[in-house]
mmCIF file of N, CA and C in Angstrom:
data_model
loop_
_atom_site.group_PDB
_atom_site.id
_atom_site.type_symbol
_atom_site.label_atom_id
_atom_site.label_comp_id
_atom_site.label_asym_id
_atom_site.label_seq_id
_atom_site.Cartn_x
_atom_site.Cartn_y
_atom_site.Cartn_z
ATOM 1 N N MET A 1 4.338 31.260 12.093
ATOM 2 C CA MET A 1 5.517 30.795 11.410
ATOM 3 C C MET A 1 5.398 31.179 9.939
ATOM 4 N N THR A 2 6.483 31.625 9.349
ATOM 5 C CA THR A 2 6.473 31.988 7.935
ATOM 6 C C THR A 2 6.985 30.830 7.085
ATOM 7 N N VAL A 3 6.755 30.933 5.792
ATOM 8 C CA VAL A 3 7.275 29.927 4.863
ATOM 9 C C VAL A 3 8.800 29.865 4.978
ATOM 10 N N ASN A 4 9.434 31.016 5.097
ATOM 11 C CA ASN A 4 10.891 31.057 5.209
ATOM 12 C C ASN A 4 11.390 30.357 6.478
ATOM 13 N N GLU A 5 10.707 30.600 7.594
ATOM 14 C CA GLU A 5 11.089 29.932 8.841
ATOM 15 C C GLU A 5 10.899 28.420 8.732
ATOM 16 N N LEU A 6 9.817 28.008 8.089
ATOM 17 C CA LEU A 6 9.565 26.589 7.864
ATOM 18 C C LEU A 6 10.675 25.987 7.010
ATOM 19 N N LYS A 7 11.042 26.699 5.963
ATOM 20 C CA LYS A 7 12.126 26.254 5.079
ATOM 21 C C LYS A 7 13.411 26.047 5.856
ATOM 22 N N ASP A 8 13.764 27.018 6.667
ATOM 23 C CA ASP A 8 15.020 26.940 7.420
ATOM 24 C C ASP A 8 15.004 25.830 8.464
ATOM 25 N N LYS A 9 13.910 25.719 9.207
ATOM 26 C CA LYS A 9 13.841 24.736 10.297
ATOM 27 C C LYS A 9 13.748 23.300 9.789
ATOM 28 N N LEU A 10 13.177 23.120 8.595
ATOM 29 C CA LEU A 10 12.977 21.776 8.067
ATOM 30 C C LEU A 10 13.925 21.441 6.919
ATOM 31 N N ASP A 11 14.837 22.362 6.635
ATOM 32 C CA ASP A 11 15.833 22.159 5.579
ATOM 33 C C ASP A 11 15.181 21.841 4.234
ATOM 34 N N LEU A 12 14.200 22.682 3.860
ATOM 35 C CA LEU A 12 13.501 22.520 2.594
ATOM 36 C C LEU A 12 14.212 23.330 1.517
ATOM 37 N N LYS A 13 14.139 22.852 0.296
ATOM 38 C CA LYS A 13 14.733 23.567 -0.837
ATOM 39 C C LYS A 13 13.626 24.334 -1.566
ATOM 40 N N VAL A 14 13.898 25.589 -1.894
ATOM 41 C CA VAL A 14 12.929 26.424 -2.607
ATOM 42 C C VAL A 14 13.065 26.192 -4.108
ATOM 43 N N LEU A 15 11.945 25.867 -4.746
ATOM 44 C CA LEU A 15 11.917 25.718 -6.201
ATOM 45 C C LEU A 15 11.332 26.954 -6.875
ATOM 46 N N VAL A 16 10.305 27.525 -6.249
ATOM 47 C CA VAL A 16 9.692 28.768 -6.733
ATOM 48 C C VAL A 16 9.454 29.644 -5.509
ATOM 49 N N GLU A 17 9.964 30.860 -5.583
ATOM 50 C CA GLU A 17 9.836 31.796 -4.471
ATOM 51 C C GLU A 17 8.980 32.972 -4.871
ATOM 52 N N ASP A 18 7.968 33.237 -4.037
ATOM 53 C CA ASP A 18 7.178 34.441 -4.227
ATOM 54 C C ASP A 18 7.254 35.282 -2.966
ATOM 55 N N ASP A 19 6.548 34.870 -1.932
ATOM 56 C CA ASP A 19 6.513 35.615 -0.677
ATOM 57 C C ASP A 19 6.835 34.651 0.460
ATOM 58 N N LEU A 20 8.109 34.516 0.764
ATOM 59 C CA LEU A 20 8.524 33.589 1.814
ATOM 60 C C LEU A 20 8.191 34.118 3.209
ATOM 61 N N ASP A 21 7.712 35.355 3.306
ATOM 62 C CA ASP A 21 7.274 35.902 4.584
ATOM 63 C C ASP A 21 5.799 35.614 4.854
ATOM 64 N N ARG A 22 5.175 34.907 3.953
ATOM 65 C CA ARG A 22 3.759 34.555 4.139
ATOM 66 C C ARG A 22 3.614 33.609 5.328
ATOM 67 N N GLU A 23 2.596 33.844 6.127
ATOM 68 C CA GLU A 23 2.338 33.029 7.316
ATOM 69 C C GLU A 23 1.826 31.640 6.941
ATOM 70 N N VAL A 24 2.267 30.665 7.711
ATOM 71 C CA VAL A 24 1.767 29.293 7.617
ATOM 72 C C VAL A 24 1.090 28.996 8.944
ATOM 73 N N THR A 25 -0.214 28.712 8.889
ATOM 74 C CA THR A 25 -0.968 28.485 10.122
ATOM 75 C C THR A 25 -1.512 27.066 10.235
ATOM 76 N N ASP A 26 -1.328 26.268 9.178
ATOM 77 C CA ASP A 26 -1.883 24.919 9.175
ATOM 78 C C ASP A 26 -1.104 24.071 8.179
ATOM 79 N N CYS A 27 -1.432 22.807 8.138
ATOM 80 C CA CYS A 27 -0.786 21.869 7.223
ATOM 81 C C CYS A 27 -1.861 20.964 6.640
ATOM 82 N N TYR A 28 -1.745 20.635 5.352
ATOM 83 C CA TYR A 28 -2.720 19.760 4.715
ATOM 84 C C TYR A 28 -1.982 18.789 3.810
ATOM 85 N N ILE A 29 -2.352 17.510 3.887
ATOM 86 C CA ILE A 29 -1.762 16.481 3.028
ATOM 87 C C ILE A 29 -2.844 15.990 2.081
ATOM 88 N N GLY A 30 -2.529 15.973 0.790
ATOM 89 C CA GLY A 30 -3.491 15.435 -0.166
ATOM 90 C C GLY A 30 -2.975 15.474 -1.580
ATOM 91 N N ASP A 31 -3.377 14.464 -2.359
ATOM 92 C CA ASP A 31 -2.974 14.382 -3.761
ATOM 93 C C ASP A 31 -4.161 14.378 -4.719
ATOM 94 N N LEU A 32 -5.354 14.212 -4.203
ATOM 95 C CA LEU A 32 -6.547 14.271 -5.037
ATOM 96 C C LEU A 32 -6.961 15.744 -5.125
ATOM 97 N N LEU A 33 -6.688 16.356 -6.273
ATOM 98 C CA LEU A 33 -6.789 17.811 -6.393
ATOM 99 C C LEU A 33 -8.174 18.360 -6.076
ATOM 100 N N SER A 34 -9.219 17.696 -6.525
ATOM 101 C CA SER A 34 -10.573 18.197 -6.238
ATOM 102 C C SER A 34 -10.853 18.147 -4.738
ATOM 103 N N TRP A 35 -10.306 17.184 -4.054
ATOM 104 C CA TRP A 35 -10.477 17.060 -2.600
ATOM 105 C C TRP A 35 -9.732 18.197 -1.893
ATOM 106 N N VAL A 36 -8.496 18.427 -2.312
ATOM 107 C CA VAL A 36 -7.667 19.480 -1.715
ATOM 108 C C VAL A 36 -8.304 20.847 -1.931
ATOM 109 N N MET A 37 -8.825 21.067 -3.126
ATOM 110 C CA MET A 37 -9.407 22.359 -3.477
ATOM 111 C C MET A 37 -10.530 22.742 -2.507
ATOM 112 N N GLY A 38 -11.306 21.780 -2.072
ATOM 113 C CA GLY A 38 -12.424 22.075 -1.192
ATOM 114 C C GLY A 38 -12.122 21.964 0.288
ATOM 115 N N ARG A 39 -10.933 21.456 0.638
ATOM 116 C CA ARG A 39 -10.679 21.169 2.046
ATOM 117 C C ARG A 39 -9.408 21.771 2.635
ATOM 118 N N ALA A 40 -8.437 22.107 1.817
ATOM 119 C CA ALA A 40 -7.187 22.665 2.353
ATOM 120 C C ALA A 40 -7.459 24.040 2.952
ATOM 121 N N PRO A 41 -7.070 24.246 4.202
ATOM 122 C CA PRO A 41 -7.291 25.557 4.815
ATOM 123 C C PRO A 41 -6.401 26.636 4.167
ATOM 124 N N ALA A 42 -6.922 27.832 4.074
ATOM 125 C CA ALA A 42 -6.103 28.964 3.620
ATOM 126 C C ALA A 42 -4.904 29.094 4.556
ATOM 127 N N ASP A 43 -3.809 29.566 4.021
ATOM 128 C CA ASP A 43 -2.563 29.793 4.771
ATOM 129 C C ASP A 43 -1.919 28.501 5.279
ATOM 130 N N SER A 44 -2.241 27.385 4.649
ATOM 131 C CA SER A 44 -1.624 26.127 5.064
ATOM 132 C C SER A 44 -0.442 25.788 4.163
ATOM 133 N N ALA A 45 0.403 24.905 4.667
ATOM 134 C CA ALA A 45 1.443 24.289 3.853
ATOM 135 C C ALA A 45 0.803 23.028 3.284
ATOM 136 N N TRP A 46 0.750 22.932 1.977
ATOM 137 C CA TRP A 46 0.112 21.787 1.319
ATOM 138 C C TRP A 46 1.198 20.792 0.935
ATOM 139 N N LEU A 47 1.139 19.594 1.501
ATOM 140 C CA LEU A 47 2.106 18.543 1.223
ATOM 141 C C LEU A 47 1.524 17.597 0.189
ATOM 142 N N THR A 48 2.261 17.395 -0.907
ATOM 143 C CA THR A 48 1.744 16.607 -2.018
ATOM 144 C C THR A 48 2.882 16.066 -2.876
ATOM 145 N N VAL A 49 2.542 15.136 -3.752
ATOM 146 C CA VAL A 49 3.485 14.677 -4.779
ATOM 147 C C VAL A 49 3.079 15.230 -6.148
ATOM 148 N N MET A 50 2.034 16.044 -6.173
ATOM 149 C CA MET A 50 1.497 16.571 -7.429
ATOM 150 C C MET A 50 2.225 17.855 -7.832
ATOM 151 N N GLY A 51 3.147 17.722 -8.761
ATOM 152 C CA GLY A 51 3.916 18.870 -9.213
ATOM 153 C C GLY A 51 3.543 19.296 -10.617
ATOM 154 N N ASN A 52 2.250 19.229 -10.935
ATOM 155 C CA ASN A 52 1.822 19.601 -12.283
ATOM 156 C C ASN A 52 1.087 20.934 -12.282
ATOM 157 N N ILE A 53 0.733 21.381 -13.446
ATOM 158 C CA ILE A 53 0.110 22.695 -13.608
ATOM 159 C C ILE A 53 -1.226 22.787 -12.871
ATOM 160 N N ASN A 54 -1.956 21.692 -12.772
ATOM 161 C CA ASN A 54 -3.243 21.709 -12.072
ATOM 162 C C ASN A 54 -3.080 21.980 -10.579
ATOM 163 N N SER A 55 -1.973 21.531 -10.008
ATOM 164 C CA SER A 55 -1.748 21.780 -8.584
ATOM 165 C C SER A 55 -1.547 23.268 -8.313
ATOM 166 N N ILE A 56 -1.026 23.990 -9.271
ATOM 167 C CA ILE A 56 -0.851 25.434 -9.102
ATOM 168 C C ILE A 56 -2.216 26.117 -9.043
ATOM 169 N N ALA A 57 -3.116 25.690 -9.908
ATOM 170 C CA ALA A 57 -4.472 26.246 -9.889
ATOM 171 C C ALA A 57 -5.151 25.958 -8.556
ATOM 172 N N VAL A 58 -5.008 24.746 -8.055
ATOM 173 C CA VAL A 58 -5.621 24.379 -6.775
ATOM 174 C C VAL A 58 -5.012 25.196 -5.639
ATOM 175 N N ALA A 59 -3.697 25.357 -5.645
ATOM 176 C CA ALA A 59 -3.027 26.150 -4.598
ATOM 177 C C ALA A 59 -3.539 27.579 -4.594
ATOM 178 N N THR A 60 -3.768 28.129 -5.768
ATOM 179 C CA THR A 60 -4.271 29.490 -5.887
ATOM 180 C C THR A 60 -5.715 29.579 -5.372
ATOM 181 N N LEU A 61 -6.541 28.642 -5.789
ATOM 182 C CA LEU A 61 -7.946 28.649 -5.351
ATOM 183 C C LEU A 61 -8.078 28.422 -3.852
ATOM 184 N N ALA A 62 -7.257 27.536 -3.300
ATOM 185 C CA ALA A 62 -7.326 27.234 -1.872
ATOM 186 C C ALA A 62 -6.589 28.274 -1.033
ATOM 187 N N ASP A 63 -5.802 29.118 -1.686
ATOM 188 C CA ASP A 63 -5.041 30.178 -1.020
ATOM 189 C C ASP A 63 -4.076 29.621 0.036
ATOM 190 N N VAL A 64 -3.362 28.545 -0.337
ATOM 191 C CA VAL A 64 -2.371 27.979 0.576
ATOM 192 C C VAL A 64 -1.116 28.853 0.574
ATOM 193 N N SER A 65 -0.360 28.771 1.638
ATOM 194 C CA SER A 65 0.877 29.559 1.755
ATOM 195 C C SER A 65 1.977 29.019 0.867
ATOM 196 N N CYS A 66 1.993 27.688 0.704
ATOM 197 C CA CYS A 66 3.017 27.070 -0.129
ATOM 198 C C CYS A 66 2.623 25.638 -0.457
ATOM 199 N N ILE A 67 3.227 25.141 -1.503
ATOM 200 C CA ILE A 67 3.180 23.722 -1.830
ATOM 201 C C ILE A 67 4.531 23.156 -1.426
ATOM 202 N N ILE A 68 4.513 22.032 -0.719
ATOM 203 C CA ILE A 68 5.757 21.328 -0.432
ATOM 204 C C ILE A 68 5.671 19.974 -1.116
ATOM 205 N N LEU A 69 6.525 19.791 -2.116
ATOM 206 C CA LEU A 69 6.587 18.514 -2.815
ATOM 207 C C LEU A 69 7.382 17.542 -1.954
ATOM 208 N N VAL A 70 6.748 16.447 -1.571
ATOM 209 C CA VAL A 70 7.385 15.459 -0.699
ATOM 210 C C VAL A 70 7.999 14.339 -1.536
ATOM 211 N N GLU A 71 8.901 13.596 -0.920
ATOM 212 C CA GLU A 71 9.568 12.450 -1.546
ATOM 213 C C GLU A 71 10.231 12.830 -2.871
ATOM 214 N N ASN A 72 10.752 14.060 -2.925
ATOM 215 C CA ASN A 72 11.432 14.578 -4.116
ATOM 216 C C ASN A 72 10.589 14.470 -5.383
ATOM 217 N N ALA A 73 9.286 14.663 -5.257
ATOM 218 C CA ALA A 73 8.397 14.629 -6.415
ATOM 219 C C ALA A 73 8.786 15.736 -7.394
ATOM 220 N N ALA A 74 8.681 15.445 -8.656
ATOM 221 C CA ALA A 74 9.112 16.380 -9.699
ATOM 222 C C ALA A 74 8.120 17.524 -9.880
ATOM 223 N N LEU A 75 8.653 18.676 -10.234
ATOM 224 C CA LEU A 75 7.851 19.843 -10.600
ATOM 225 C C LEU A 75 7.971 20.028 -12.105
ATOM 226 N N ASP A 76 6.848 19.932 -12.818
ATOM 227 C CA ASP A 76 6.843 20.156 -14.262
ATOM 228 C C ASP A 76 7.270 21.579 -14.580
ATOM 229 N N GLU A 77 7.908 21.761 -15.720
ATOM 230 C CA GLU A 77 8.335 23.096 -16.117
ATOM 231 C C GLU A 77 7.135 24.018 -16.325
ATOM 232 N N ASN A 78 6.056 23.512 -16.907
ATOM 233 C CA ASN A 78 4.841 24.333 -17.076
ATOM 234 C C ASN A 78 4.298 24.772 -15.723
ATOM 235 N N ALA A 79 4.351 23.876 -14.748
ATOM 236 C CA ALA A 79 3.876 24.209 -13.403
ATOM 237 C C ALA A 79 4.777 25.262 -12.770
ATOM 238 N N ARG A 80 6.075 25.147 -12.969
ATOM 239 C CA ARG A 80 7.010 26.141 -12.433
ATOM 240 C C ARG A 80 6.686 27.530 -12.989
ATOM 241 N N GLN A 81 6.482 27.605 -14.285
ATOM 242 C CA GLN A 81 6.181 28.888 -14.911
ATOM 243 C C GLN A 81 4.863 29.467 -14.401
ATOM 244 N N LYS A 82 3.860 28.602 -14.263
ATOM 245 C CA LYS A 82 2.552 29.049 -13.775
ATOM 246 C C LYS A 82 2.650 29.501 -12.308
ATOM 247 N N ALA A 83 3.439 28.809 -11.515
ATOM 248 C CA ALA A 83 3.632 29.195 -10.111
ATOM 249 C C ALA A 83 4.296 30.558 -10.022
ATOM 250 N N GLU A 84 5.266 30.813 -10.869
ATOM 251 C CA GLU A 84 5.923 32.116 -10.884
ATOM 252 C C GLU A 84 4.945 33.213 -11.291
ATOM 253 N N MET A 85 4.089 32.921 -12.268
ATOM 254 C CA MET A 85 3.089 33.894 -12.723
ATOM 255 C C MET A 85 2.060 34.216 -11.647
ATOM 256 N N HIS A 86 1.656 33.198 -10.886
ATOM 257 C CA HIS A 86 0.571 33.365 -9.914
ATOM 258 C C HIS A 86 1.047 33.517 -8.477
ATOM 259 N N GLY A 87 2.362 33.570 -8.271
ATOM 260 C CA GLY A 87 2.897 33.820 -6.939
ATOM 261 C C GLY A 87 2.684 32.688 -5.953
ATOM 262 N N VAL A 88 2.991 31.465 -6.379
ATOM 263 C CA VAL A 88 2.845 30.302 -5.503
ATOM 264 C C VAL A 88 4.233 29.835 -5.062
ATOM 265 N N ASN A 89 4.476 29.847 -3.765
ATOM 266 C CA ASN A 89 5.735 29.316 -3.226
ATOM 267 C C ASN A 89 5.736 27.798 -3.365
ATOM 268 N N ILE A 90 6.830 27.252 -3.888
ATOM 269 C CA ILE A 90 6.961 25.796 -3.983
ATOM 270 C C ILE A 90 8.296 25.386 -3.399
ATOM 271 N N LEU A 91 8.228 24.418 -2.478
ATOM 272 C CA LEU A 91 9.421 23.879 -1.840
ATOM 273 C C LEU A 91 9.443 22.373 -2.059
ATOM 274 N N ILE A 92 10.582 21.751 -1.757
ATOM 275 C CA ILE A 92 10.714 20.318 -1.971
ATOM 276 C C ILE A 92 11.529 19.692 -0.846
ATOM 277 N N THR A 93 11.225 18.425 -0.562
ATOM 278 C CA THR A 93 11.944 17.662 0.446
ATOM 279 C C THR A 93 11.971 16.191 0.045
ATOM 280 N N GLU A 94 12.924 15.467 0.583
ATOM 281 C CA GLU A 94 12.953 14.020 0.346
ATOM 282 C C GLU A 94 12.091 13.275 1.368
ATOM 283 N N GLU A 95 11.639 13.957 2.421
ATOM 284 C CA GLU A 95 10.816 13.325 3.455
ATOM 285 C C GLU A 95 9.447 12.933 2.909
ATOM 286 N N ASN A 96 8.814 11.952 3.555
ATOM 287 C CA ASN A 96 7.447 11.626 3.170
ATOM 288 C C ASN A 96 6.481 12.587 3.865
ATOM 289 N N ALA A 97 5.251 12.605 3.402
ATOM 290 C CA ALA A 97 4.273 13.579 3.882
ATOM 291 C C ALA A 97 3.982 13.422 5.373
ATOM 292 N N TYR A 98 3.855 12.197 5.840
ATOM 293 C CA TYR A 98 3.536 11.989 7.249
ATOM 294 C C TYR A 98 4.622 12.551 8.162
ATOM 295 N N ASN A 99 5.870 12.168 7.912
ATOM 296 C CA ASN A 99 6.970 12.625 8.763
ATOM 297 C C ASN A 99 7.098 14.143 8.739
ATOM 298 N N LEU A 100 6.932 14.727 7.564
ATOM 299 C CA LEU A 100 7.027 16.178 7.458
ATOM 300 C C LEU A 100 5.870 16.854 8.199
ATOM 301 N N ALA A 101 4.672 16.313 8.079
ATOM 302 C CA ALA A 101 3.517 16.894 8.755
ATOM 303 C C ALA A 101 3.691 16.853 10.274
ATOM 304 N N VAL A 102 4.255 15.780 10.780
ATOM 305 C CA VAL A 102 4.520 15.691 12.222
ATOM 306 C C VAL A 102 5.455 16.807 12.647
ATOM 307 N N LYS A 103 6.505 17.029 11.870
ATOM 308 C CA LYS A 103 7.465 18.093 12.199
ATOM 309 C C LYS A 103 6.799 19.467 12.118
ATOM 310 N N ILE A 104 5.996 19.687 11.091
ATOM 311 C CA ILE A 104 5.305 20.967 10.938
ATOM 312 C C ILE A 104 4.361 21.209 12.115
ATOM 313 N N SER A 105 3.636 20.173 12.542
ATOM 314 C CA SER A 105 2.687 20.348 13.635
ATOM 315 C C SER A 105 3.387 20.773 14.926
ATOM 316 N N LYS A 106 4.608 20.362 15.099
ATOM 317 C CA LYS A 106 5.365 20.754 16.295
ATOM 318 C C LYS A 106 5.842 22.208 16.207
ATOM 319 N N LEU A 107 5.941 22.720 14.978
ATOM 320 C CA LEU A 107 6.418 24.086 14.788
ATOM 321 C C LEU A 107 5.309 25.134 14.818
ATOM 322 N N ILE A 108 4.154 24.763 14.319
ATOM 323 C CA ILE A 108 3.058 25.737 14.269
ATOM 324 C C ILE A 108 2.083 25.461 15.385
#
């Protein structure tokens, strides 16, 4: 499944677009950045409320396919700019992380 297919099937809004054809093979939920950095699988959709510049660095290091901000969590402008510079897809939804993860697990 690609980021674009995930977006369409789950009605997610794109905040930062880089490569929506990137494959999503897993899902990870976490807000403690140091924990996510060491545990999020590569090519996963990372579900979080952390929309700051540090989350962009973690997404890059963990090589996730996208960040999905849950519960309409805000994306800082500095984070948006850094995501555009480093090619990090960022999407947003009003759903909570658990409900979204259940839906993702049925798709991938």
